[in-house]
PDB file of C-alpha atoms in Angstrom:
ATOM      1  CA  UNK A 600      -9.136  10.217 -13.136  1.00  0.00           C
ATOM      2  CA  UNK A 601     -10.550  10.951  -9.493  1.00  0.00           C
ATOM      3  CA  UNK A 602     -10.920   8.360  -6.650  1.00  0.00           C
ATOM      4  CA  UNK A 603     -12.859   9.079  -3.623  1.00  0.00           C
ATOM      5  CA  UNK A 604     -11.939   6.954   0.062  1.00  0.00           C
ATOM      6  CA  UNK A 605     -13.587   6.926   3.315  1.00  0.00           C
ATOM      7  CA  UNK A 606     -14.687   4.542   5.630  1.00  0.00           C
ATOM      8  CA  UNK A 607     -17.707   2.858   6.078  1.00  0.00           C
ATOM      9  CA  UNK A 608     -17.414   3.194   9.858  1.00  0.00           C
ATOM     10  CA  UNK A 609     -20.723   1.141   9.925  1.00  0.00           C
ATOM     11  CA  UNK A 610     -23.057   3.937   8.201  1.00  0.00           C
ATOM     12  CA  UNK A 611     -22.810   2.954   5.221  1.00  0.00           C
ATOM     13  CA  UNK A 612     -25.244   5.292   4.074  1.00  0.00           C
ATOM     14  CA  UNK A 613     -23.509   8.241   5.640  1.00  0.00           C
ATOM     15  CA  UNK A 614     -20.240   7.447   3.687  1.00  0.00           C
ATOM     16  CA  UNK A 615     -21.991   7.278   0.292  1.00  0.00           C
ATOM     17  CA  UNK A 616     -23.483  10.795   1.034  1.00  0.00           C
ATOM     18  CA  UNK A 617     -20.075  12.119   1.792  1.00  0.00           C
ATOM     19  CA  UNK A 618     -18.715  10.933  -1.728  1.00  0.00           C
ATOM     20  CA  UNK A 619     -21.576  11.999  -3.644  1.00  0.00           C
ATOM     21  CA  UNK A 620     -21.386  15.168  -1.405  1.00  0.00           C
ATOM     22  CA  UNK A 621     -17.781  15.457  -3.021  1.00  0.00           C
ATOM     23  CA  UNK A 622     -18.416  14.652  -6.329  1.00  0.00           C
ATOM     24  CA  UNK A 623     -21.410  17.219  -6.492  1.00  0.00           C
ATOM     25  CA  UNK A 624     -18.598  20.071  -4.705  1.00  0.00           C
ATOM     26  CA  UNK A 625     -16.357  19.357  -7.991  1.00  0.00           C
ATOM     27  CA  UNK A 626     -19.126  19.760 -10.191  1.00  0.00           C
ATOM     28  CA  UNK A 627     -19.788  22.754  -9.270  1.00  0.00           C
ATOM     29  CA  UNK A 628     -16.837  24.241  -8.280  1.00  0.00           C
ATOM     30  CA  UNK A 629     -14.454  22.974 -10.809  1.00  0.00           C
ATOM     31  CA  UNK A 630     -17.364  23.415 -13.567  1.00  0.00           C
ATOM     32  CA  UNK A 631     -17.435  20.100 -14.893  1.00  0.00           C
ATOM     33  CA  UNK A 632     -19.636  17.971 -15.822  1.00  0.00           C
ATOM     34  CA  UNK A 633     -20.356  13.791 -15.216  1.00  0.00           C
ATOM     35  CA  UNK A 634     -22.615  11.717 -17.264  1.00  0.00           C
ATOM     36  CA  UNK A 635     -23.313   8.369 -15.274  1.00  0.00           C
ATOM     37  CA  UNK A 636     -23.334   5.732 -18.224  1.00  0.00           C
ATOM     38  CA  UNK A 637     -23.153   2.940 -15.551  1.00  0.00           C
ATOM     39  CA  UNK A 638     -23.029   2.831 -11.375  1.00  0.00           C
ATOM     40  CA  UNK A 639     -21.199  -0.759  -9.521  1.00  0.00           C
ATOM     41  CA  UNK A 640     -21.060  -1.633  -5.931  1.00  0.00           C
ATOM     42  CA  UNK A 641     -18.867  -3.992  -3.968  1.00  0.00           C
ATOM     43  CA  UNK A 642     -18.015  -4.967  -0.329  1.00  0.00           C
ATOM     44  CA  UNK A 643     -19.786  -6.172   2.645  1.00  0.00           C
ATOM     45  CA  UNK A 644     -22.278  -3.230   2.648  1.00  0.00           C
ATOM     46  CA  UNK A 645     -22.996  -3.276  -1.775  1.00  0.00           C
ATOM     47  CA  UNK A 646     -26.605  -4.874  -2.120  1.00  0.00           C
ATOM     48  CA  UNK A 647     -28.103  -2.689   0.530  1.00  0.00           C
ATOM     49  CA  UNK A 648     -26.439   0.710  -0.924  1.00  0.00           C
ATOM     50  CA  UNK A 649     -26.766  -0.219  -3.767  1.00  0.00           C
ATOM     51  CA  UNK A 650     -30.838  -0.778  -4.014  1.00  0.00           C
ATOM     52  CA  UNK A 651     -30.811   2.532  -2.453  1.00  0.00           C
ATOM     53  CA  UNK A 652     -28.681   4.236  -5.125  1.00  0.00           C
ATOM     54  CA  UNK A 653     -30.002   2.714  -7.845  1.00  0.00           C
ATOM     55  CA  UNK A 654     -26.788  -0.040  -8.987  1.00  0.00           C
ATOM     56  CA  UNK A 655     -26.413  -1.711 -12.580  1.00  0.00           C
ATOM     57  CA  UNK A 656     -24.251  -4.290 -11.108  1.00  0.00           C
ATOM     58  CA  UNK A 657     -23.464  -5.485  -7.816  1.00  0.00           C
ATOM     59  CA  UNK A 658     -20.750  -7.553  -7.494  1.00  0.00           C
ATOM     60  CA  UNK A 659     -18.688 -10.225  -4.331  1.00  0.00           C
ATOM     61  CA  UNK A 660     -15.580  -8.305  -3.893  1.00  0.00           C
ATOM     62  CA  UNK A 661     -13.983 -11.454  -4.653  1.00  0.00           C
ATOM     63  CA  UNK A 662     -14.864 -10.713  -8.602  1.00  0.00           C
ATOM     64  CA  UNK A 663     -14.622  -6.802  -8.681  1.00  0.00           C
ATOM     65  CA  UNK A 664     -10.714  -7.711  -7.101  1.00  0.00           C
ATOM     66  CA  UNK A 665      -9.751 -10.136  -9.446  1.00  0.00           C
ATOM     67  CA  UNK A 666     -10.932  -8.013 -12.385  1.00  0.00           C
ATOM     68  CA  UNK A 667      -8.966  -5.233 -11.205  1.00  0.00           C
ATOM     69  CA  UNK A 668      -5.976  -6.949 -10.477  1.00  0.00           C
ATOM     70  CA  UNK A 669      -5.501  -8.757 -13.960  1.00  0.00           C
ATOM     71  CA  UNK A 670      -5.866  -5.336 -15.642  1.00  0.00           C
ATOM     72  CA  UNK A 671      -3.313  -3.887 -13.405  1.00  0.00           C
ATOM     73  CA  UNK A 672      -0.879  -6.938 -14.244  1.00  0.00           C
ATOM     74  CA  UNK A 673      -2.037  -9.395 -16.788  1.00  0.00           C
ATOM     75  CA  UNK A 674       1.080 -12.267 -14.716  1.00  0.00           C
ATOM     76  CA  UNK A 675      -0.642 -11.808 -11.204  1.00  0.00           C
ATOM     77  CA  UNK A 676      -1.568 -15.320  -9.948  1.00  0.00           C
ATOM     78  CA  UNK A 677      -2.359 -15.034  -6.620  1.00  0.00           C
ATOM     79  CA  UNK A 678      -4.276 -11.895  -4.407  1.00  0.00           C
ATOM     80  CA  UNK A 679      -3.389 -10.718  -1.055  1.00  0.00           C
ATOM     81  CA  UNK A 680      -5.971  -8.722  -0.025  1.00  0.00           C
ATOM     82  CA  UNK A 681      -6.489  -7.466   3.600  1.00  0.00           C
ATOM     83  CA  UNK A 682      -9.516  -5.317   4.275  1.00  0.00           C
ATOM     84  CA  UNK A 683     -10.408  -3.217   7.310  1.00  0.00           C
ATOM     85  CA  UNK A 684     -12.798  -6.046   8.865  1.00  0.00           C
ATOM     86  CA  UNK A 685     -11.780  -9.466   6.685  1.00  0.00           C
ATOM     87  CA  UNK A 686      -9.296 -10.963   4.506  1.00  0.00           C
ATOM     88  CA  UNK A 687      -9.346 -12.618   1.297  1.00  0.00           C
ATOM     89  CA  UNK A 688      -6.313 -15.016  -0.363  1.00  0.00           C
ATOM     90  CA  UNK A 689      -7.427 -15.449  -3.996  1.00  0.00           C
ATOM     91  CA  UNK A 690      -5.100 -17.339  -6.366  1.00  0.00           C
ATOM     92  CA  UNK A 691      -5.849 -16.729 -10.637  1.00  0.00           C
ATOM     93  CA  UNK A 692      -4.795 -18.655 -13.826  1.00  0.00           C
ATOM     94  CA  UNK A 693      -5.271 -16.136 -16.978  1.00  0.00           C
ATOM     95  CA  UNK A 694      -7.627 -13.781 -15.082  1.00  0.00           C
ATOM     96  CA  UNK A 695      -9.901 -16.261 -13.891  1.00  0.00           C
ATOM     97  CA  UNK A 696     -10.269 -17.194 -10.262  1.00  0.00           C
ATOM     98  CA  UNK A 697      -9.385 -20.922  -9.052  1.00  0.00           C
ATOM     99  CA  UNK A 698      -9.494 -20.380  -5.626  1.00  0.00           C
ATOM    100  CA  UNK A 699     -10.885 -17.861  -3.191  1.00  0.00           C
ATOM    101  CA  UNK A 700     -10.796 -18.423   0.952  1.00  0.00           C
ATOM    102  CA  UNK A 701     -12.498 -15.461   2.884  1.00  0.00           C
ATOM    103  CA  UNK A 702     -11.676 -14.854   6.320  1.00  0.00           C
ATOM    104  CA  UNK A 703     -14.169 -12.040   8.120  1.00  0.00           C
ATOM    105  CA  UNK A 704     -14.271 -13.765  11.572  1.00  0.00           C
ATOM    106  CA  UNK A 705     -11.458 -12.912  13.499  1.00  0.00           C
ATOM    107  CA  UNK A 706      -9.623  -9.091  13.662  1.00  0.00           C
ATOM    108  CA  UNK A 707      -6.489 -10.182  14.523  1.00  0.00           C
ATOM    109  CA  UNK A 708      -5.325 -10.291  10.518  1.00  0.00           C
ATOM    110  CA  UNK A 709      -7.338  -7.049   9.586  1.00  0.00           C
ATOM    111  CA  UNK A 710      -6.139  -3.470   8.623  1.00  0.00           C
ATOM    112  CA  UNK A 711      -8.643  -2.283  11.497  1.00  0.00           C
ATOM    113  CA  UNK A 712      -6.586  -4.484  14.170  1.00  0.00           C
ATOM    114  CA  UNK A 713      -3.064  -2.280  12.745  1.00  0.00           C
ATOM    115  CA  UNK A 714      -5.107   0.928  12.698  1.00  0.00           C
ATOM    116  CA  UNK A 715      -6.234  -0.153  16.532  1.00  0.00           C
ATOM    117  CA  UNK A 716      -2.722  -0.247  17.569  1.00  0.00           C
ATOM    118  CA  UNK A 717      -1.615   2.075  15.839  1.00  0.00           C
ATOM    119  CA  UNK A 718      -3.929   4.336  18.381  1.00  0.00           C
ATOM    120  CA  UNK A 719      -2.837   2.735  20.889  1.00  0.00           C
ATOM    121  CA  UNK A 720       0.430   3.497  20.436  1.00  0.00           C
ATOM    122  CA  UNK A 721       0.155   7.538  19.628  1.00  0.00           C
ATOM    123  CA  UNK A 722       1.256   6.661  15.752  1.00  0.00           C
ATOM    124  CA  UNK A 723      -0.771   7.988  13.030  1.00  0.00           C
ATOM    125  CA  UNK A 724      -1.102   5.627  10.167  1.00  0.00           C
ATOM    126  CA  UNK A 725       1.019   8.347   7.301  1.00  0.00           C
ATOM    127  CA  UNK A 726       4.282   7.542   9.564  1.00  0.00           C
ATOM    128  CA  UNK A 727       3.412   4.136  11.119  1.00  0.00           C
ATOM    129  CA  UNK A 728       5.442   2.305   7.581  1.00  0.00           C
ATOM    130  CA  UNK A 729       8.357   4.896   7.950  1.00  0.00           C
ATOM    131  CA  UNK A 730       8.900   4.039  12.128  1.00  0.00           C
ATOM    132  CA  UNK A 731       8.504   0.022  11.428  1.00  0.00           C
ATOM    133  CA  UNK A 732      10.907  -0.600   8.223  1.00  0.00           C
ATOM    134  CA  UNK A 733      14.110  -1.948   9.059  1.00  0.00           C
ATOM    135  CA  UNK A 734      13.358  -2.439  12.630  1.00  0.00           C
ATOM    136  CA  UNK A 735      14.141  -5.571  13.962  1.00  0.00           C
ATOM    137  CA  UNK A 736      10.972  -6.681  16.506  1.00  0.00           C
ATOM    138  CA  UNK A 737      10.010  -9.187  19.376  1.00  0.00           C
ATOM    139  CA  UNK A 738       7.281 -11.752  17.949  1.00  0.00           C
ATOM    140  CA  UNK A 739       4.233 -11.974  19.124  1.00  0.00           C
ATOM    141  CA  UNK A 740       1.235 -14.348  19.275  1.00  0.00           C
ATOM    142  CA  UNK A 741      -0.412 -14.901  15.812  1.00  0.00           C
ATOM    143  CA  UNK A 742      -3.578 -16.510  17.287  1.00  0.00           C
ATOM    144  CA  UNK A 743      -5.644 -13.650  18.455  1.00  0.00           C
ATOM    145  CA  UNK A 744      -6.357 -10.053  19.308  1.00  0.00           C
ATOM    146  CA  UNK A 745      -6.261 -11.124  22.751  1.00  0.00           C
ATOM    147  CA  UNK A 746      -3.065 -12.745  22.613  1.00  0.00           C
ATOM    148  CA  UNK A 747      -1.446 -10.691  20.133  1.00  0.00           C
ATOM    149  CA  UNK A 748      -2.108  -7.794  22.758  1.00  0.00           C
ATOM    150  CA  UNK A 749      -1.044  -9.348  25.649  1.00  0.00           C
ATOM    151  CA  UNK A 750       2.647 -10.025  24.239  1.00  0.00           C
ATOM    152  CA  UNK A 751       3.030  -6.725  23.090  1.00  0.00           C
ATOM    153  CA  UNK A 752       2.021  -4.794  26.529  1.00  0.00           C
ATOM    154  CA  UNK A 753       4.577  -7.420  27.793  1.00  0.00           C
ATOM    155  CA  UNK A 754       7.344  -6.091  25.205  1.00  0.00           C
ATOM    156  CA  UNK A 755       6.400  -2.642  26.059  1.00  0.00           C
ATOM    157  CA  UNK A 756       6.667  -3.198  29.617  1.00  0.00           C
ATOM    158  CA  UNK A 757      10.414  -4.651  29.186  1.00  0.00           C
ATOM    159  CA  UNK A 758      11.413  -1.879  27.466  1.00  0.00           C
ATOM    160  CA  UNK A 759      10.509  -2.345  23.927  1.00  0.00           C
ATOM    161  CA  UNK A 760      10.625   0.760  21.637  1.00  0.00           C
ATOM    162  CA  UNK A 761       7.179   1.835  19.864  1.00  0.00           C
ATOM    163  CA  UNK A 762       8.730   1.083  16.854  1.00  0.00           C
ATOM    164  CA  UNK A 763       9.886  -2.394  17.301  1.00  0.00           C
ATOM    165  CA  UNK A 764       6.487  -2.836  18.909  1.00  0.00           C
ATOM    166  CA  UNK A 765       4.976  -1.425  15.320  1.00  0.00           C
ATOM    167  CA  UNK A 766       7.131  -3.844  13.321  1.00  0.00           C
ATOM    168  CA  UNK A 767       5.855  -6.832  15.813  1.00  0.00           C
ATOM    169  CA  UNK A 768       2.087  -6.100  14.671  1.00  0.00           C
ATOM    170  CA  UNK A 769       2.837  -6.442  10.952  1.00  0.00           C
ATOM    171  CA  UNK A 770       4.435  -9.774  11.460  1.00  0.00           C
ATOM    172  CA  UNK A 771       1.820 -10.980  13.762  1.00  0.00           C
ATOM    173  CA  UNK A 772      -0.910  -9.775  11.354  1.00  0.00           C
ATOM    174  CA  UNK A 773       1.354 -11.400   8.153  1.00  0.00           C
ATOM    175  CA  UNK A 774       1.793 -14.960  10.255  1.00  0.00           C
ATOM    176  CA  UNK A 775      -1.906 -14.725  11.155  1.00  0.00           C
ATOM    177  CA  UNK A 776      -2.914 -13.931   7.545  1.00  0.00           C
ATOM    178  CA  UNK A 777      -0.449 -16.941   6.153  1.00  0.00           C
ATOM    179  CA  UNK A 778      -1.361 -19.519   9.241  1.00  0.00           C
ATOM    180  CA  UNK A 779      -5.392 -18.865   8.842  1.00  0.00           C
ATOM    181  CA  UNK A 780      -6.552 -17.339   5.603  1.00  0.00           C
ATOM    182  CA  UNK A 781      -3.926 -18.198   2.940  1.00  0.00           C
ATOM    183  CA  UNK A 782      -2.551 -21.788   1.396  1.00  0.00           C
ATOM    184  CA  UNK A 783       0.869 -21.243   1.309  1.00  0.00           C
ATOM    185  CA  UNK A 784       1.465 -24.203  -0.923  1.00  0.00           C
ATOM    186  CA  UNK A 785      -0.816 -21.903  -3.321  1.00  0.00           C
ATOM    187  CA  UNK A 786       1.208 -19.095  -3.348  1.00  0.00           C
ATOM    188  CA  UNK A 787       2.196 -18.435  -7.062  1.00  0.00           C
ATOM    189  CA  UNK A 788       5.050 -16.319  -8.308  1.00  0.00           C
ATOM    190  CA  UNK A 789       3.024 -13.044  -9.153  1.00  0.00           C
ATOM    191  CA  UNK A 790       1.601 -11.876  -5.944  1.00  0.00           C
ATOM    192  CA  UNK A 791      -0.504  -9.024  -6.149  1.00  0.00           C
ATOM    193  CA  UNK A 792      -1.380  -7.164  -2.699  1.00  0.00           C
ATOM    194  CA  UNK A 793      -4.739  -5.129  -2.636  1.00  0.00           C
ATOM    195  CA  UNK A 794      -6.225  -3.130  -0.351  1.00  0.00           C
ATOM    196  CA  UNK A 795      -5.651  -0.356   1.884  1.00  0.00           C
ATOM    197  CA  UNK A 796      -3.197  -1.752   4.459  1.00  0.00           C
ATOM    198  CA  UNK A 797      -1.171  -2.445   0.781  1.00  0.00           C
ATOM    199  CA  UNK A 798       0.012   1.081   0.961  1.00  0.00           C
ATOM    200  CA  UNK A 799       1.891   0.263   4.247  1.00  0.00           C
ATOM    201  CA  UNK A 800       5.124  -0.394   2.589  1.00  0.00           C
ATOM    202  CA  UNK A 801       6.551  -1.989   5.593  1.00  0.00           C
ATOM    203  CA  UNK A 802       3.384  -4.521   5.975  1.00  0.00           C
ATOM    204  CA  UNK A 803       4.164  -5.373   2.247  1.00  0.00           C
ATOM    205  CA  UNK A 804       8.127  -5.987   2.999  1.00  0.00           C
ATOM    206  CA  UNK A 805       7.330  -8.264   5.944  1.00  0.00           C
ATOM    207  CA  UNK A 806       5.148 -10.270   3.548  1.00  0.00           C
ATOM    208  CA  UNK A 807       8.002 -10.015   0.469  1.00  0.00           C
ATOM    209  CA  UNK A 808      10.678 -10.880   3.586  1.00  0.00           C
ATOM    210  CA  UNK A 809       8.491 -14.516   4.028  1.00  0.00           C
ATOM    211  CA  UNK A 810       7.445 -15.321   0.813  1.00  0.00           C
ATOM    212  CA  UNK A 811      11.168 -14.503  -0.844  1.00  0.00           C
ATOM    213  CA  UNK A 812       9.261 -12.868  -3.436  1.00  0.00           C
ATOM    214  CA  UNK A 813       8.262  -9.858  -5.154  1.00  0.00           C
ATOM    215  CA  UNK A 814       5.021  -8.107  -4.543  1.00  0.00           C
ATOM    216  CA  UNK A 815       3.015  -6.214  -7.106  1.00  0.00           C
ATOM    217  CA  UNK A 816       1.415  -2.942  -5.013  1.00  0.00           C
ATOM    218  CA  UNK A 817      -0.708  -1.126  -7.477  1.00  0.00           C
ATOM    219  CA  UNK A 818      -1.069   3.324  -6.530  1.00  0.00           C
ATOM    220  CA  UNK A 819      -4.603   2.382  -7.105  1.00  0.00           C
ATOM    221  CA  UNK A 820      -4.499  -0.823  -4.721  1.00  0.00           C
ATOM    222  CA  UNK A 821      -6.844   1.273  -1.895  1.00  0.00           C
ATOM    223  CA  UNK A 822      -9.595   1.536  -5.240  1.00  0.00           C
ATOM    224  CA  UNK A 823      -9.158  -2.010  -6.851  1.00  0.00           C
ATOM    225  CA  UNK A 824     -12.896  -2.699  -5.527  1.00  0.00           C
ATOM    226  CA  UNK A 825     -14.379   0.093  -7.222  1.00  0.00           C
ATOM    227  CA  UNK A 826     -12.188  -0.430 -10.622  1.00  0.00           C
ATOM    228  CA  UNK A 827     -12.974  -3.815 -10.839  1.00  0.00           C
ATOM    229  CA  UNK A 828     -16.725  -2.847 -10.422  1.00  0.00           C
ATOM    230  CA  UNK A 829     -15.819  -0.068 -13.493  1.00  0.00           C
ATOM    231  CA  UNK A 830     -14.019  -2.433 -15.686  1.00  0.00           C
ATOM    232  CA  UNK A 831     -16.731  -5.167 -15.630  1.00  0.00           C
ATOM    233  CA  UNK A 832     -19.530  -2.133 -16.104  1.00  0.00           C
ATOM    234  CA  UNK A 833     -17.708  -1.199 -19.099  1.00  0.00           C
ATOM    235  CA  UNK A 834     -17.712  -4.794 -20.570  1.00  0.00           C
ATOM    236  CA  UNK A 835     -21.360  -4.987 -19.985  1.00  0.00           C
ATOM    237  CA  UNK A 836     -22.268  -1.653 -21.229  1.00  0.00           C
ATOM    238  CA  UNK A 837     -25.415  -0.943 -19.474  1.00  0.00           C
ATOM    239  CA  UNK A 838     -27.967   0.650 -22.166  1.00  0.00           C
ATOM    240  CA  UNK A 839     -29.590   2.809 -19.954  1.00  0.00           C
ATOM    241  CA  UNK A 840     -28.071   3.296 -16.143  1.00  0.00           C
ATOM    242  CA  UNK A 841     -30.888   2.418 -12.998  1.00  0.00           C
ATOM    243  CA  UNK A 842     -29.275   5.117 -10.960  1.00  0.00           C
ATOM    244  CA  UNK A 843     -31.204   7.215  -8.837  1.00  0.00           C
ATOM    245  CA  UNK A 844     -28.504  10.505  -9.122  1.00  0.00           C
ATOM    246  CA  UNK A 845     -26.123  12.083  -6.790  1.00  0.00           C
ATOM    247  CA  UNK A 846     -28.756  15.020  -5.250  1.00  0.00           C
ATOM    248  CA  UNK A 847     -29.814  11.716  -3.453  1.00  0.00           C
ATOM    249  CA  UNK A 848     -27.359  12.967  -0.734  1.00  0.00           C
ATOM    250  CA  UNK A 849     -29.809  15.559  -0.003  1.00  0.00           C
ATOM    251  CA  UNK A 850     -32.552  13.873   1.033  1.00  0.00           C
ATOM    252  CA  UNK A 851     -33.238  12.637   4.307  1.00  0.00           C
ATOM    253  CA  UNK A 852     -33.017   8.565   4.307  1.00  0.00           C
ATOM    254  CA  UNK A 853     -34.258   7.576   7.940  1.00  0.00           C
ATOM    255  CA  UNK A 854     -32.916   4.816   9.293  1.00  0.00           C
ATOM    256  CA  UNK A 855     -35.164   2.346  11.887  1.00  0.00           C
ATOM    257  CA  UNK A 856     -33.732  -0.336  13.461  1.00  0.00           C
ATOM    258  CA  UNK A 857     -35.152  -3.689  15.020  1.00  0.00           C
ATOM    259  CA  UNK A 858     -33.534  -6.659  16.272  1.00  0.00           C
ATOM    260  CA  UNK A 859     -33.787 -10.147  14.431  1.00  0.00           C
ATOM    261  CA  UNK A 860     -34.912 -13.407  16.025  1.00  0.00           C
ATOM    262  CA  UNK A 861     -34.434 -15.877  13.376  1.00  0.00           C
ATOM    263  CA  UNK A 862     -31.306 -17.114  15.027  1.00  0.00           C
ATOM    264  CA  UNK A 863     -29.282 -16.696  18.702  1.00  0.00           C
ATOM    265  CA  UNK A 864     -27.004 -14.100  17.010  1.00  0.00           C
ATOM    266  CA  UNK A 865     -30.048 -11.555  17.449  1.00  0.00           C
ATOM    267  CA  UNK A 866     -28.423  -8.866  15.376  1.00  0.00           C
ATOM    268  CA  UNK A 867     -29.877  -5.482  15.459  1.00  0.00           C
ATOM    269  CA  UNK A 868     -30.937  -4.701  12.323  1.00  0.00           C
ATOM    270  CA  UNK A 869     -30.980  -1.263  10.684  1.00  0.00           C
ATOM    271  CA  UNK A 870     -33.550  -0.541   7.683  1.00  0.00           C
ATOM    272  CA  UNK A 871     -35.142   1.843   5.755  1.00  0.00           C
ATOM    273  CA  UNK A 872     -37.853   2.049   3.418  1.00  0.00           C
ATOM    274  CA  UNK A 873     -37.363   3.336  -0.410  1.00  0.00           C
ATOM    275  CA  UNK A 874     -40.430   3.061  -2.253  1.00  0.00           C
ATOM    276  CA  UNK A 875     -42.708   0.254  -1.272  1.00  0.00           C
ATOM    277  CA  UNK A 876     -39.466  -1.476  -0.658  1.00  0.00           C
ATOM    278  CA  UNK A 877     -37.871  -2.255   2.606  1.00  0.00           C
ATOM    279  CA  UNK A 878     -33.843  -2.507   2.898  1.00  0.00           C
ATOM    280  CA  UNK A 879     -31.692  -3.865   5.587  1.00  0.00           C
ATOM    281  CA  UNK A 880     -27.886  -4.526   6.617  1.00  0.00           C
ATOM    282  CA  UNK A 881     -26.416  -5.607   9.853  1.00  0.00           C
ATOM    283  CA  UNK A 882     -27.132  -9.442   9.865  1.00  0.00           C
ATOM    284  CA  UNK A 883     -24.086 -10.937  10.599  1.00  0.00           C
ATOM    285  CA  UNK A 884     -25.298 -14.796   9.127  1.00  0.00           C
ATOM    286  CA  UNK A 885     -25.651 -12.833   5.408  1.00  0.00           C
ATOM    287  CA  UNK A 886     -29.560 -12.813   5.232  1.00  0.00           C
ATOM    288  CA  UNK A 887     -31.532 -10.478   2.858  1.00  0.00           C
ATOM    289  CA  UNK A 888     -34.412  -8.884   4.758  1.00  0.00           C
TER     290      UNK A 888
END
């Protein structure tokens, strides 16, 4: 019926304001009415918004995906699924997962690294698909950000159009996902691509061009996170929902911070304090507080 995206941008807690900021404008304004029978979170940020809102279920985006995808296309076999800061290669055998690799430790394969250059390059992300299909491109480096964006100020500096240059990112960032996150030996004959960065036609051709294949890009493929989380909700039919409302946008949640020493990585911690209860994100090893 509705769906709601924005980015994280690393406040979590900011973005799930803004939605429930949204939701509470169309309430009002459209004079309708919600009744929350059951509330999901997924992604990197779920178990810390989701104490603070109040979740049912919090689920690895590996499951919510999966759950999405077979409902979308009961033949899918195998996931694509590139994120803004990781990607996943899932492969499926009658909407079960068999196999799930996770890559969140290098950019170079990431919707955030395409949206980077993209900047870069003075092209907004609406036309960047348009300006790169059918263009034939240089290749780059497949390793790295670094490399990747030493070989394409090279290109640009002998001449290279912006929109060859744009075509040479999405087959850097499809050799990079193929080379370090996916088993192409695993690659079944229903490929399903999820995600954002799926609604960059041109990203999905250059993967369709390598694979010789077909790929299944759902309208909803930005949401499949969130629709998995629904789906599963449904099946488990929550008798009474733990959520805490939408007014929670209005309140003031302060945020503290404080730097871990558990390890060398010394993240900086953020936290805050609901109830007698004391919440945290930012560690990069996975901890809980």
């Amino acid at each position: 019926l509705a769906g709601f995206y924005t980015k994280t941008a690393g406040q979590p807690i900011k973005a799930i304001r803004s939605i429930f900021e949204t939701i509470d404008d169309i309430i009002h304004n459209k004079k309708v009415k919600f009744s929350f029978k059951g509330i999901g979170t997924t992604g990197s940020g779920r178990k810390f918004i989701g104490k603070i809102i109040g979740c049912d279920i919090i689920l690895d985006e590996i499951t919510a995906h999966a759950r999405a995808a077979y409902d979308l296309n009961k033949d899918v076999d195998t996931i694509i699924e590139i994120g803004g800061q990781d990607a996943k290669f899932t492969t499926m055998k009658d909407g079960m997962v068999t196999l799930s690799i996770m890559n969140n430790v290098c950019a170079a394969g990431t919707g955030s690294f395409i949206e980077e250059q993209a900047l870069k390059l003075g092209v907004s992300l609406t036309e960047y698909s348009k300006r790169a299909e059918n263009v034939k491109s240089p290749i780059s480096s497949d390793r790295c950000t670094v490399f990747m964006e030493r070989d394409i100020n090279y290109y640009l500096s002998n001449g290279y159009t912006v929109d060859e240059i744009l075509a040479t990112i999405l087959h850097s960032v499809r050799e990079n996902y193929i080379s370090k996150v996916a088993i192409e030996a695993n690659i079944g004959k229903n490929v399903c691509f999820q995600g954002a960065t799926a609604r960059n036609k041109a990203l999905v051709a250059a993967f369709e061009q390598k694979l010789q294949r077909p790929i299944f890009v759902s309208k909803f493929c930005h949401l499949t996170g969130a629709l998995g989380c629904c789906l599963i909700l449904k099946e488990n039919n929550p008798k009474k929902t733990e959520f805490r409302g939408i007014n929670i946008y209005k309140e003031e949640i302060p945020v503290e911070s404080e730097v871990c020493n558990l390890c060398n990585n010394n993240c900086k911690i953020n936290k805050v304090t609901i109830g007698h209860e004391i919440l945290a994100f930012g560690f990069l090893c996975g901890r809980d507080y």
